[in-house]
Coordinates of C-alpha atoms and ligand atoms in Angstrom, one line a residue:
M1 CA -34.7 -10.7 92.0
T2 CA -34.3 -13.7 89.6
A3 CA -35.2 -13.5 86.0
A4 CA -38.8 -14.1 84.8
R5 CA -39.4 -17.6 83.6
T6 CA -42.6 -19.2 82.3
L7 CA -43.9 -22.4 83.8
P8 CA -43.2 -25.5 81.5
G9 CA -46.3 -26.0 79.3
H10 CA -47.8 -22.7 80.5
P11 CA -46.3 -19.9 78.5
H12 CA -48.7 -17.3 79.9
I13 CA -47.8 -18.1 83.5
V14 CA -44.6 -16.4 84.6
R15 CA -42.7 -16.6 87.8
T16 CA -40.9 -13.3 88.3
G17 CA -38.7 -13.4 91.4
D18 CA -40.8 -15.3 93.8
A19 CA -44.2 -14.2 92.5
L20 CA -46.4 -16.0 90.0
H21 CA -48.1 -13.9 87.3
V22 CA -50.7 -14.5 84.6
E23 CA -49.5 -12.4 81.7
G24 CA -48.5 -9.1 83.4
L25 CA -50.4 -9.4 86.6
S26 CA -49.5 -10.9 90.0
L27 CA -51.8 -13.6 91.2
A28 CA -51.2 -12.6 94.8
A29 CA -52.4 -9.0 94.0
L30 CA -55.5 -10.3 92.1
A31 CA -56.3 -12.6 95.1
A32 CA -55.9 -9.7 97.5
E33 CA -58.3 -7.6 95.5
H34 CA -60.9 -10.2 94.6
G35 CA -60.6 -12.9 97.3
T36 CA -60.2 -16.7 96.8
P37 CA -61.0 -19.1 95.3
L38 CA -60.5 -17.0 92.2
F39 CA -60.3 -18.1 88.6
V40 CA -57.8 -16.1 86.5
Y41 CA -57.7 -16.4 82.7
S42 CA -55.2 -15.3 80.1
K43 CA -56.9 -13.8 77.1
Q44 CA -53.7 -14.2 75.1
W45 CA -53.6 -18.0 75.7
M46 CA -57.1 -18.3 74.3
L47 CA -56.2 -16.2 71.2
D48 CA -53.0 -18.2 70.7
A49 CA -55.0 -21.5 71.0
L50 CA -57.5 -20.3 68.4
A51 CA -54.7 -19.1 66.1
A52 CA -53.3 -22.6 66.1
Y53 CA -56.6 -23.9 64.6
Q54 CA -56.7 -20.9 62.2
R55 CA -53.1 -21.7 61.0
G56 CA -54.1 -25.3 60.5
F57 CA -57.0 -24.3 58.3
Q58 CA -55.3 -21.6 56.3
G59 CA -56.6 -21.5 52.7
R60 CA -59.5 -23.9 53.6
D61 CA -63.2 -23.3 53.9
A62 CA -63.3 -23.9 57.7
L63 CA -65.2 -22.8 60.7
V64 CA -64.0 -23.2 64.3
C65 CA -67.0 -23.5 66.6
Y66 CA -65.9 -23.1 70.2
A67 CA -67.6 -25.8 72.3
M68 CA -68.8 -23.4 74.9
K69 CA -69.7 -25.9 77.5
A70 CA -66.0 -26.0 78.4
N71 CA -66.3 -22.4 79.8
S72 CA -69.4 -20.5 79.1
S73 CA -68.7 -17.3 81.1
L74 CA -69.8 -14.3 79.1
G75 CA -66.4 -12.6 79.3
V76 CA -64.8 -15.7 77.8
L77 CA -67.4 -16.0 75.1
R78 CA -66.9 -12.4 74.1
V79 CA -63.2 -13.1 73.5
F80 CA -64.1 -15.8 70.9
A81 CA -67.0 -13.9 69.4
E82 CA -64.8 -10.9 68.8
A83 CA -62.2 -13.2 67.1
G84 CA -64.9 -14.3 64.6
C85 CA -65.4 -17.7 66.1
G86 CA -68.4 -19.9 65.7
F87 CA -69.9 -21.8 68.7
D88 CA -71.1 -25.3 69.4
I89 CA -74.0 -25.2 71.9
V90 CA -75.7 -28.0 73.8
S91 CA -78.7 -26.2 75.3
G92 CA -81.1 -23.3 74.9
G93 CA -79.4 -21.7 77.9
E94 CA -76.1 -21.7 76.1
L95 CA -77.8 -20.2 73.0
V96 CA -79.0 -17.2 75.1
R97 CA -75.6 -16.8 76.7
V98 CA -73.7 -16.9 73.4
L99 CA -76.1 -14.5 71.7
A100 CA -75.7 -12.1 74.7
A101 CA -72.0 -12.3 74.2
G102 CA -72.3 -11.1 70.7
A103 CA -72.1 -14.3 68.7
D104 CA -73.3 -14.5 65.1
P105 CA -76.2 -17.0 65.1
A106 CA -75.2 -18.0 61.6
K107 CA -72.1 -19.5 63.1
V108 CA -73.8 -21.5 65.8
I109 CA -74.3 -25.2 65.7
F110 CA -76.4 -27.1 68.2
S111 CA -75.2 -30.5 69.5
G112 CA -76.6 -32.9 72.2
V113 CA -78.6 -36.0 72.6
G114 CA -81.6 -34.5 74.4
K115 CA -82.8 -31.3 72.7
T116 CA -86.3 -30.3 73.7
R117 CA -89.0 -29.0 71.4
A118 CA -88.7 -25.6 73.1
E119 CA -85.0 -25.5 72.5
M120 CA -85.5 -26.4 68.8
R121 CA -88.0 -23.6 68.4
Q122 CA -85.7 -21.2 70.1
A123 CA -82.7 -22.2 67.9
L124 CA -84.9 -22.0 64.7
A125 CA -86.0 -18.5 65.6
A126 CA -82.5 -17.4 66.3
G127 CA -81.4 -18.7 62.8
I128 CA -78.6 -21.0 63.9
A129 CA -76.5 -22.7 61.2
C130 CA -77.2 -26.3 61.9
F131 CA -78.5 -28.9 64.3
N132 CA -76.3 -31.8 65.0
V133 CA -78.9 -34.6 65.3
E134 CA -78.1 -37.7 67.4
S135 CA -81.1 -40.1 66.8
D136 CA -83.9 -41.0 64.4
A137 CA -86.4 -40.0 67.1
E138 CA -84.9 -36.5 67.3
L139 CA -85.1 -36.2 63.5
E140 CA -88.8 -36.8 63.6
V141 CA -89.4 -34.2 66.4
L142 CA -87.1 -31.6 64.7
N143 CA -89.0 -32.1 61.4
A144 CA -92.3 -31.6 63.1
V145 CA -91.2 -28.5 65.0
A146 CA -89.6 -27.0 61.9
L147 CA -92.9 -27.5 59.9
E148 CA -95.0 -26.0 62.7
E149 CA -92.7 -22.9 62.7
G150 CA -92.6 -22.7 58.9
H151 CA -88.8 -23.4 58.7
R152 CA -86.6 -26.0 57.2
A153 CA -84.1 -27.0 59.8
A154 CA -80.5 -27.6 58.6
V155 CA -79.2 -30.9 60.0
S156 CA -76.0 -32.8 60.2
I157 CA -76.2 -36.3 61.7
R158 CA -73.7 -37.2 64.4
I159 CA -72.1 -40.5 63.6
N160 CA -70.7 -42.8 66.2
P161 CA -67.6 -44.1 64.4
N162 CA -66.8 -46.7 67.1
V163 CA -63.2 -45.7 67.6
D164 CA -61.4 -45.7 70.9
P165 CA -60.1 -42.2 71.7
K166 CA -57.8 -43.8 74.5
T167 CA -59.0 -41.3 77.1
H168 CA -60.9 -41.6 80.4
P169 CA -64.1 -43.7 80.0
Y170 CA -66.3 -40.8 81.1
I171 CA -65.0 -38.6 78.4
S172 CA -64.9 -41.1 75.5
T173 CA -68.0 -40.6 73.3
G174 CA -67.4 -42.4 70.1
L175 CA -67.6 -46.1 71.2
K176 CA -70.5 -48.4 70.6
G177 CA -71.4 -48.3 74.2
N178 CA -71.7 -44.5 74.4
K179 CA -75.1 -42.7 74.3
F180 CA -73.9 -40.4 71.5
G181 CA -74.6 -40.4 67.8
V182 CA -76.1 -42.8 65.3
A183 CA -74.3 -46.1 64.9
H184 CA -72.0 -46.3 61.9
D185 CA -73.9 -49.2 60.4
H186 CA -77.2 -47.4 60.8
A187 CA -76.1 -44.0 59.5
L188 CA -77.1 -44.5 55.8
A189 CA -80.6 -45.4 56.8
T190 CA -80.8 -42.4 59.1
Y191 CA -79.6 -40.1 56.3
R192 CA -82.3 -41.5 53.9
H193 CA -84.9 -40.9 56.6
A194 CA -83.6 -37.3 57.1
A195 CA -83.6 -36.6 53.3
S196 CA -87.3 -37.7 53.1
L197 CA -88.5 -35.3 55.8
P198 CA -89.9 -32.0 54.4
G199 CA -89.0 -29.9 57.4
L200 CA -85.3 -30.8 57.2
R201 CA -82.4 -29.9 54.9
V202 CA -79.5 -32.3 55.1
L203 CA -76.4 -30.1 55.4
G204 CA -73.5 -32.2 56.7
I205 CA -72.1 -35.0 58.8
D206 CA -70.4 -34.9 62.2
C207 CA -68.6 -36.9 64.8
H208 CA -67.0 -36.2 68.1
I209 CA -65.1 -39.1 69.6
G210 CA -64.1 -38.0 73.0
S211 CA -62.1 -35.5 75.0
Q212 CA -58.6 -34.9 76.2
I213 CA -57.3 -36.9 73.2
T214 CA -53.5 -36.7 73.1
E215 CA -52.7 -38.6 69.9
A216 CA -53.6 -38.1 66.3
S217 CA -54.4 -41.8 65.5
P218 CA -58.0 -41.9 66.9
Y219 CA -58.8 -38.8 64.8
L220 CA -57.3 -40.5 61.7
D221 CA -59.3 -43.6 62.3
A222 CA -62.5 -41.7 62.8
L223 CA -61.8 -39.6 59.7
E224 CA -61.5 -42.7 57.5
R225 CA -64.7 -44.1 58.9
V226 CA -66.6 -40.9 58.4
L227 CA -65.3 -40.5 54.8
D228 CA -66.4 -44.0 54.0
L229 CA -69.9 -43.0 55.1
V230 CA -69.8 -39.7 53.2
E231 CA -69.1 -41.7 50.0
A232 CA -72.0 -44.1 50.7
I233 CA -74.4 -41.3 51.6
E234 CA -73.5 -39.3 48.5
D235 CA -73.7 -42.4 46.3
A236 CA -77.3 -42.7 47.6
G237 CA -78.0 -39.2 46.2
I238 CA -77.7 -37.1 49.4
P239 CA -75.0 -34.5 49.0
L240 CA -73.2 -33.3 52.1
H241 CA -72.1 -29.7 52.3
H242 CA -69.9 -29.8 55.4
L243 CA -67.8 -32.3 57.4
D244 CA -67.6 -31.7 61.2
F245 CA -65.0 -33.5 63.1
G246 CA -66.0 -32.4 66.6
G247 CA -63.6 -31.4 69.3
G248 CA -61.6 -33.4 71.9
L249 CA -58.0 -32.3 71.4
G250 CA -56.2 -32.6 74.7
I251 CA -54.1 -30.2 76.6
D252 CA -51.0 -30.5 78.8
Y253 CA -52.2 -31.2 82.3
N254 CA -49.2 -33.3 83.5
N255 CA -46.5 -33.6 80.9
D256 CA -49.1 -34.7 78.4
T257 CA -48.0 -34.2 74.8
P258 CA -51.0 -33.7 72.6
P259 CA -50.3 -32.6 69.0
T260 CA -50.9 -28.9 68.4
A261 CA -54.0 -28.1 66.5
D262 CA -52.1 -27.1 63.4
A263 CA -50.0 -30.3 63.4
L264 CA -53.1 -32.5 63.9
W265 CA -54.9 -30.8 61.1
K266 CA -51.9 -31.0 58.8
Q267 CA -52.2 -34.8 59.1
L268 CA -56.0 -34.8 58.8
L269 CA -56.0 -32.5 55.8
A270 CA -53.5 -34.7 54.0
R271 CA -55.9 -37.6 54.3
L272 CA -58.9 -35.4 53.3
D273 CA -56.9 -34.2 50.3
A274 CA -55.9 -37.7 49.4
R275 CA -59.5 -38.9 49.4
G276 CA -60.7 -35.8 47.5
F277 CA -62.5 -34.1 50.3
G278 CA -60.0 -31.3 51.1
G279 CA -62.2 -28.7 49.4
R280 CA -65.3 -29.3 51.5
R281 CA -66.4 -27.0 54.2
L282 CA -64.8 -28.2 57.5
I283 CA -66.1 -27.6 61.0
V284 CA -64.4 -28.3 64.3
E285 CA -65.8 -28.0 67.8
P286 CA -62.8 -27.6 70.2
G287 CA -63.6 -26.8 73.8
R288 CA -60.8 -27.7 76.2
S289 CA -58.0 -27.0 73.8
L290 CA -59.2 -23.4 73.4
V291 CA -59.5 -22.5 77.1
G292 CA -58.1 -25.3 79.4
N293 CA -54.6 -23.9 80.0
A294 CA -55.7 -20.3 79.8
G295 CA -57.0 -20.6 83.4
V296 CA -55.7 -21.1 86.9
C297 CA -57.6 -21.2 90.2
V298 CA -56.0 -19.4 93.1
T299 CA -56.9 -20.8 96.5
E300 CA -55.8 -20.1 100.0
V301 CA -54.4 -22.7 102.4
L302 CA -56.7 -22.8 105.4
Y303 CA -55.0 -25.5 107.5
T304 CA -52.4 -28.1 107.3
K305 CA -53.3 -31.3 109.1
P306 CA -50.7 -34.0 109.7
G307 CA -52.2 -37.5 109.8
E308 CA -51.1 -41.1 110.5
D309 CA -51.2 -42.2 106.9
K310 CA -51.5 -38.9 105.0
N311 CA -51.0 -35.3 105.5
F312 CA -53.8 -33.0 104.4
C313 CA -53.5 -29.5 103.0
I314 CA -57.0 -28.0 103.4
V315 CA -57.7 -25.2 100.9
D316 CA -60.6 -22.9 100.3
A317 CA -61.4 -24.2 96.8
A318 CA -63.3 -27.5 96.6
M319 CA -65.0 -30.0 94.4
N320 CA -67.8 -27.5 93.7
D321 CA -65.2 -25.2 92.1
L322 CA -62.9 -27.8 90.6
P323 CA -65.0 -30.9 90.0
R324 CA -62.6 -32.7 87.6
P325 CA -60.6 -34.6 90.2
A326 CA -63.7 -35.9 91.9
M327 CA -65.5 -36.7 88.6
Y328 CA -62.7 -38.2 86.5
Q329 CA -59.7 -38.6 88.9
A330 CA -58.2 -35.8 86.8
F331 CA -54.8 -34.4 87.6
H332 CA -54.2 -30.6 88.0
Q333 CA -50.8 -29.3 88.8
I334 CA -50.7 -27.3 92.0
V335 CA -48.0 -24.8 92.5
P336 CA -47.3 -22.1 95.2
V337 CA -48.1 -18.6 94.2
A338 CA -45.1 -17.3 96.2
S339 CA -42.1 -19.6 96.3
T340 CA -40.4 -18.0 99.3
R341 CA -40.8 -20.7 101.9
S342 CA -37.7 -22.5 102.9
A343 CA -39.4 -25.2 105.0
L344 CA -38.8 -28.8 103.8
P345 CA -41.6 -29.9 101.5
V346 CA -44.2 -32.4 102.9
T347 CA -46.3 -34.8 100.9
Y348 CA -49.9 -33.6 101.1
D349 CA -53.3 -34.5 99.8
V350 CA -54.7 -31.1 98.8
V351 CA -58.4 -31.2 99.8
G352 CA -61.3 -28.8 100.0
P353 CA -63.7 -28.1 102.9
I354 CA -66.7 -30.1 101.5
C355 CA -68.0 -33.0 103.5
E356 CA -67.2 -35.7 101.0
S357 CA -64.1 -37.9 100.8
G358 CA -64.3 -37.3 97.0
D359 CA -63.5 -33.6 97.7
W360 CA -59.8 -33.7 96.8
I361 CA -57.9 -31.5 94.3
G362 CA -54.6 -33.3 94.2
R363 CA -53.1 -36.3 95.9
D364 CA -49.6 -36.9 97.2
R365 CA -48.2 -33.5 96.3
E366 CA -44.9 -32.2 97.6
L367 CA -45.5 -28.8 99.0
S368 CA -43.9 -26.5 101.5
V369 CA -46.9 -24.5 102.7
A370 CA -48.5 -23.0 105.8
S371 CA -52.0 -21.5 106.6
G372 CA -52.5 -18.3 104.6
D373 CA -50.3 -19.3 101.7
L374 CA -51.8 -19.1 98.2
L375 CA -51.7 -22.0 95.7
A376 CA -52.4 -21.9 92.0
V377 CA -54.3 -24.9 90.5
L378 CA -53.3 -25.0 86.9
S379 CA -55.2 -26.0 83.7
A380 CA -58.4 -24.7 85.3
G381 CA -59.9 -22.9 82.3
A382 CA -62.0 -25.8 81.0
Y383 CA -64.7 -27.8 82.7
C384 CA -64.1 -26.1 86.1
M385 CA -66.2 -23.0 86.5
A386 CA -68.6 -24.3 83.9
M387 CA -69.3 -27.3 86.1
A388 CA -69.3 -25.4 89.4
S389 CA -72.1 -25.9 91.8
N390 CA -73.4 -24.6 95.1
Y391 CA -72.9 -27.8 97.0
N392 CA -72.5 -27.1 100.8
T393 CA -74.1 -23.7 100.1
R394 CA -70.8 -22.5 98.7
G395 CA -71.1 -19.5 96.4
R396 CA -69.5 -19.8 93.0
A397 CA -66.0 -18.3 92.7
A398 CA -65.2 -15.0 91.0
E399 CA -63.5 -14.9 87.6
V400 CA -60.9 -12.4 86.2
L401 CA -59.8 -12.1 82.6
V402 CA -56.3 -10.8 82.2
S403 CA -55.0 -9.1 79.0
G404 CA -51.4 -7.9 79.4
D405 CA -51.4 -5.8 82.5
R406 CA -55.2 -5.2 82.5
A407 CA -57.6 -7.3 84.6
T408 CA -61.4 -7.4 84.2
L409 CA -63.6 -9.0 86.8
I410 CA -65.8 -10.9 84.4
R411 CA -67.9 -12.6 87.1
R412 CA -68.3 -11.3 90.7
R413 CA -68.3 -13.8 93.5
E414 CA -71.7 -15.3 94.1
T415 CA -73.3 -14.1 97.3
L416 CA -75.5 -15.9 99.7
E417 CA -78.4 -13.6 98.7
D418 CA -77.9 -14.8 95.1
Q419 CA -78.2 -18.4 96.3
L420 CA -81.3 -17.9 98.4
L421 CA -83.2 -15.8 95.9
T422 CA -84.9 -18.7 94.1
E423 CA -86.2 -20.5 97.2
R424 CA -89.5 -20.2 99.2
F425 CA -91.0 -21.8 102.3
A426 CA -94.0 -24.0 101.9
A427 CA -97.3 -22.5 103.0
A428 CA -98.0 -23.3 106.6
Ligands
LIG501 C1 -67.9 -31.5 74.6 C2 -68.0 -31.5 73.2 C3 -67.0 -30.9 72.4 C4 -65.8 -30.3 73.0 O1 -65.0 -31.2 73.5 P1 -63.5 -30.8 74.0 O2 -62.9 -32.1 74.5 O3 -63.7 -29.8 75.1 O4 -62.8 -30.2 72.9 C5 -67.3 -30.8 71.0 N1 -68.4 -31.4 70.5 C6 -69.3 -32.0 71.2 C7 -70.5 -32.5 70.5 C8 -69.2 -32.0 72.6 O5 -70.1 -32.6 73.3

């Protein structure tokens, strides 16, 4: 047996001999017990990722709000709730989920461009910390709902700083052409409007410029633009209690080298201090960087299919389980769970069973595999299960949370009965 070694960039994934483990547990054994496709998460990776933010903010008045849309499974939310985390939600459904997981509503902030009146009422009743408002029209509606309910809603206005996060166009959110936030040039007028509405209490300012950002410079650019606005807004007599810089920090999918959260915040805090804002309450909304590399998806090879132009490795996970390649041409590493095969590797497109050419998980991968082998799709903790669907009447996968040598099935595999439950035939 060879010594245990961790996979590069994945300190919680260990190859011992020829078997892949998440923390202390073998993926082959977990797959045998729970079936495939199976999501397996490392609790330690999540806690380490959170600790990097906490180190970065040591001695500051700061709140980390996990952007739970990245992975909203109750068992994952509970890990962060128990660690004292706040949460960034984007729907009333997420509010119900996170409260069920034990979150403190006073640490919940509510983002998103399309909040409904019902969701606003629900969040006011729960006593959330702040609404991140994205338009003048939303301000009017929130003001009206708050007055009806006898509340004053705490608001922060999301600014679109018009900086390029240098990421995939579908996950950049802080450019002029994006639907998010209030334009930088219009922000002061929106703040004046907010301050004039009796149902609102202006609390802060926020921005979120995109996702899978792997350099510090877009954050530094956004920071300067936001601070310019803070100065202008406060000069107009509207004090801001907190500054929220959103999420977006990237993870290592394929030799990506994003800064660590503490290194990034060291740079940002130096600028905040230099401009006299280092003592303000700071909020961040990381999603992917708290869960992305905590997860793997274990899938079984169903068939290999040699072709004229391409060879296909057909697996039992598909775009309904792992939507990122189909949606964003995203890259996930794919590695064998057992590395015992001696056959020469073949270049495969790894694809799922769904009837769409977009149903691929990896292209041009060198693998030595046969039917029945298990593969691990890495970096599957964020925006995978949370985006899973029932396309092709496929049940959603099961999820296991590993802590040391303990595993908990945090979501059982969805059954066909689960899927058919909500449907009815039309009357004859
Ligand atoms: C999605 C989102 C986040 C989290 O983004 P990550 O890239 O996952 O860190 C934070 N804030 C808002 C408003 C979001 O929409």
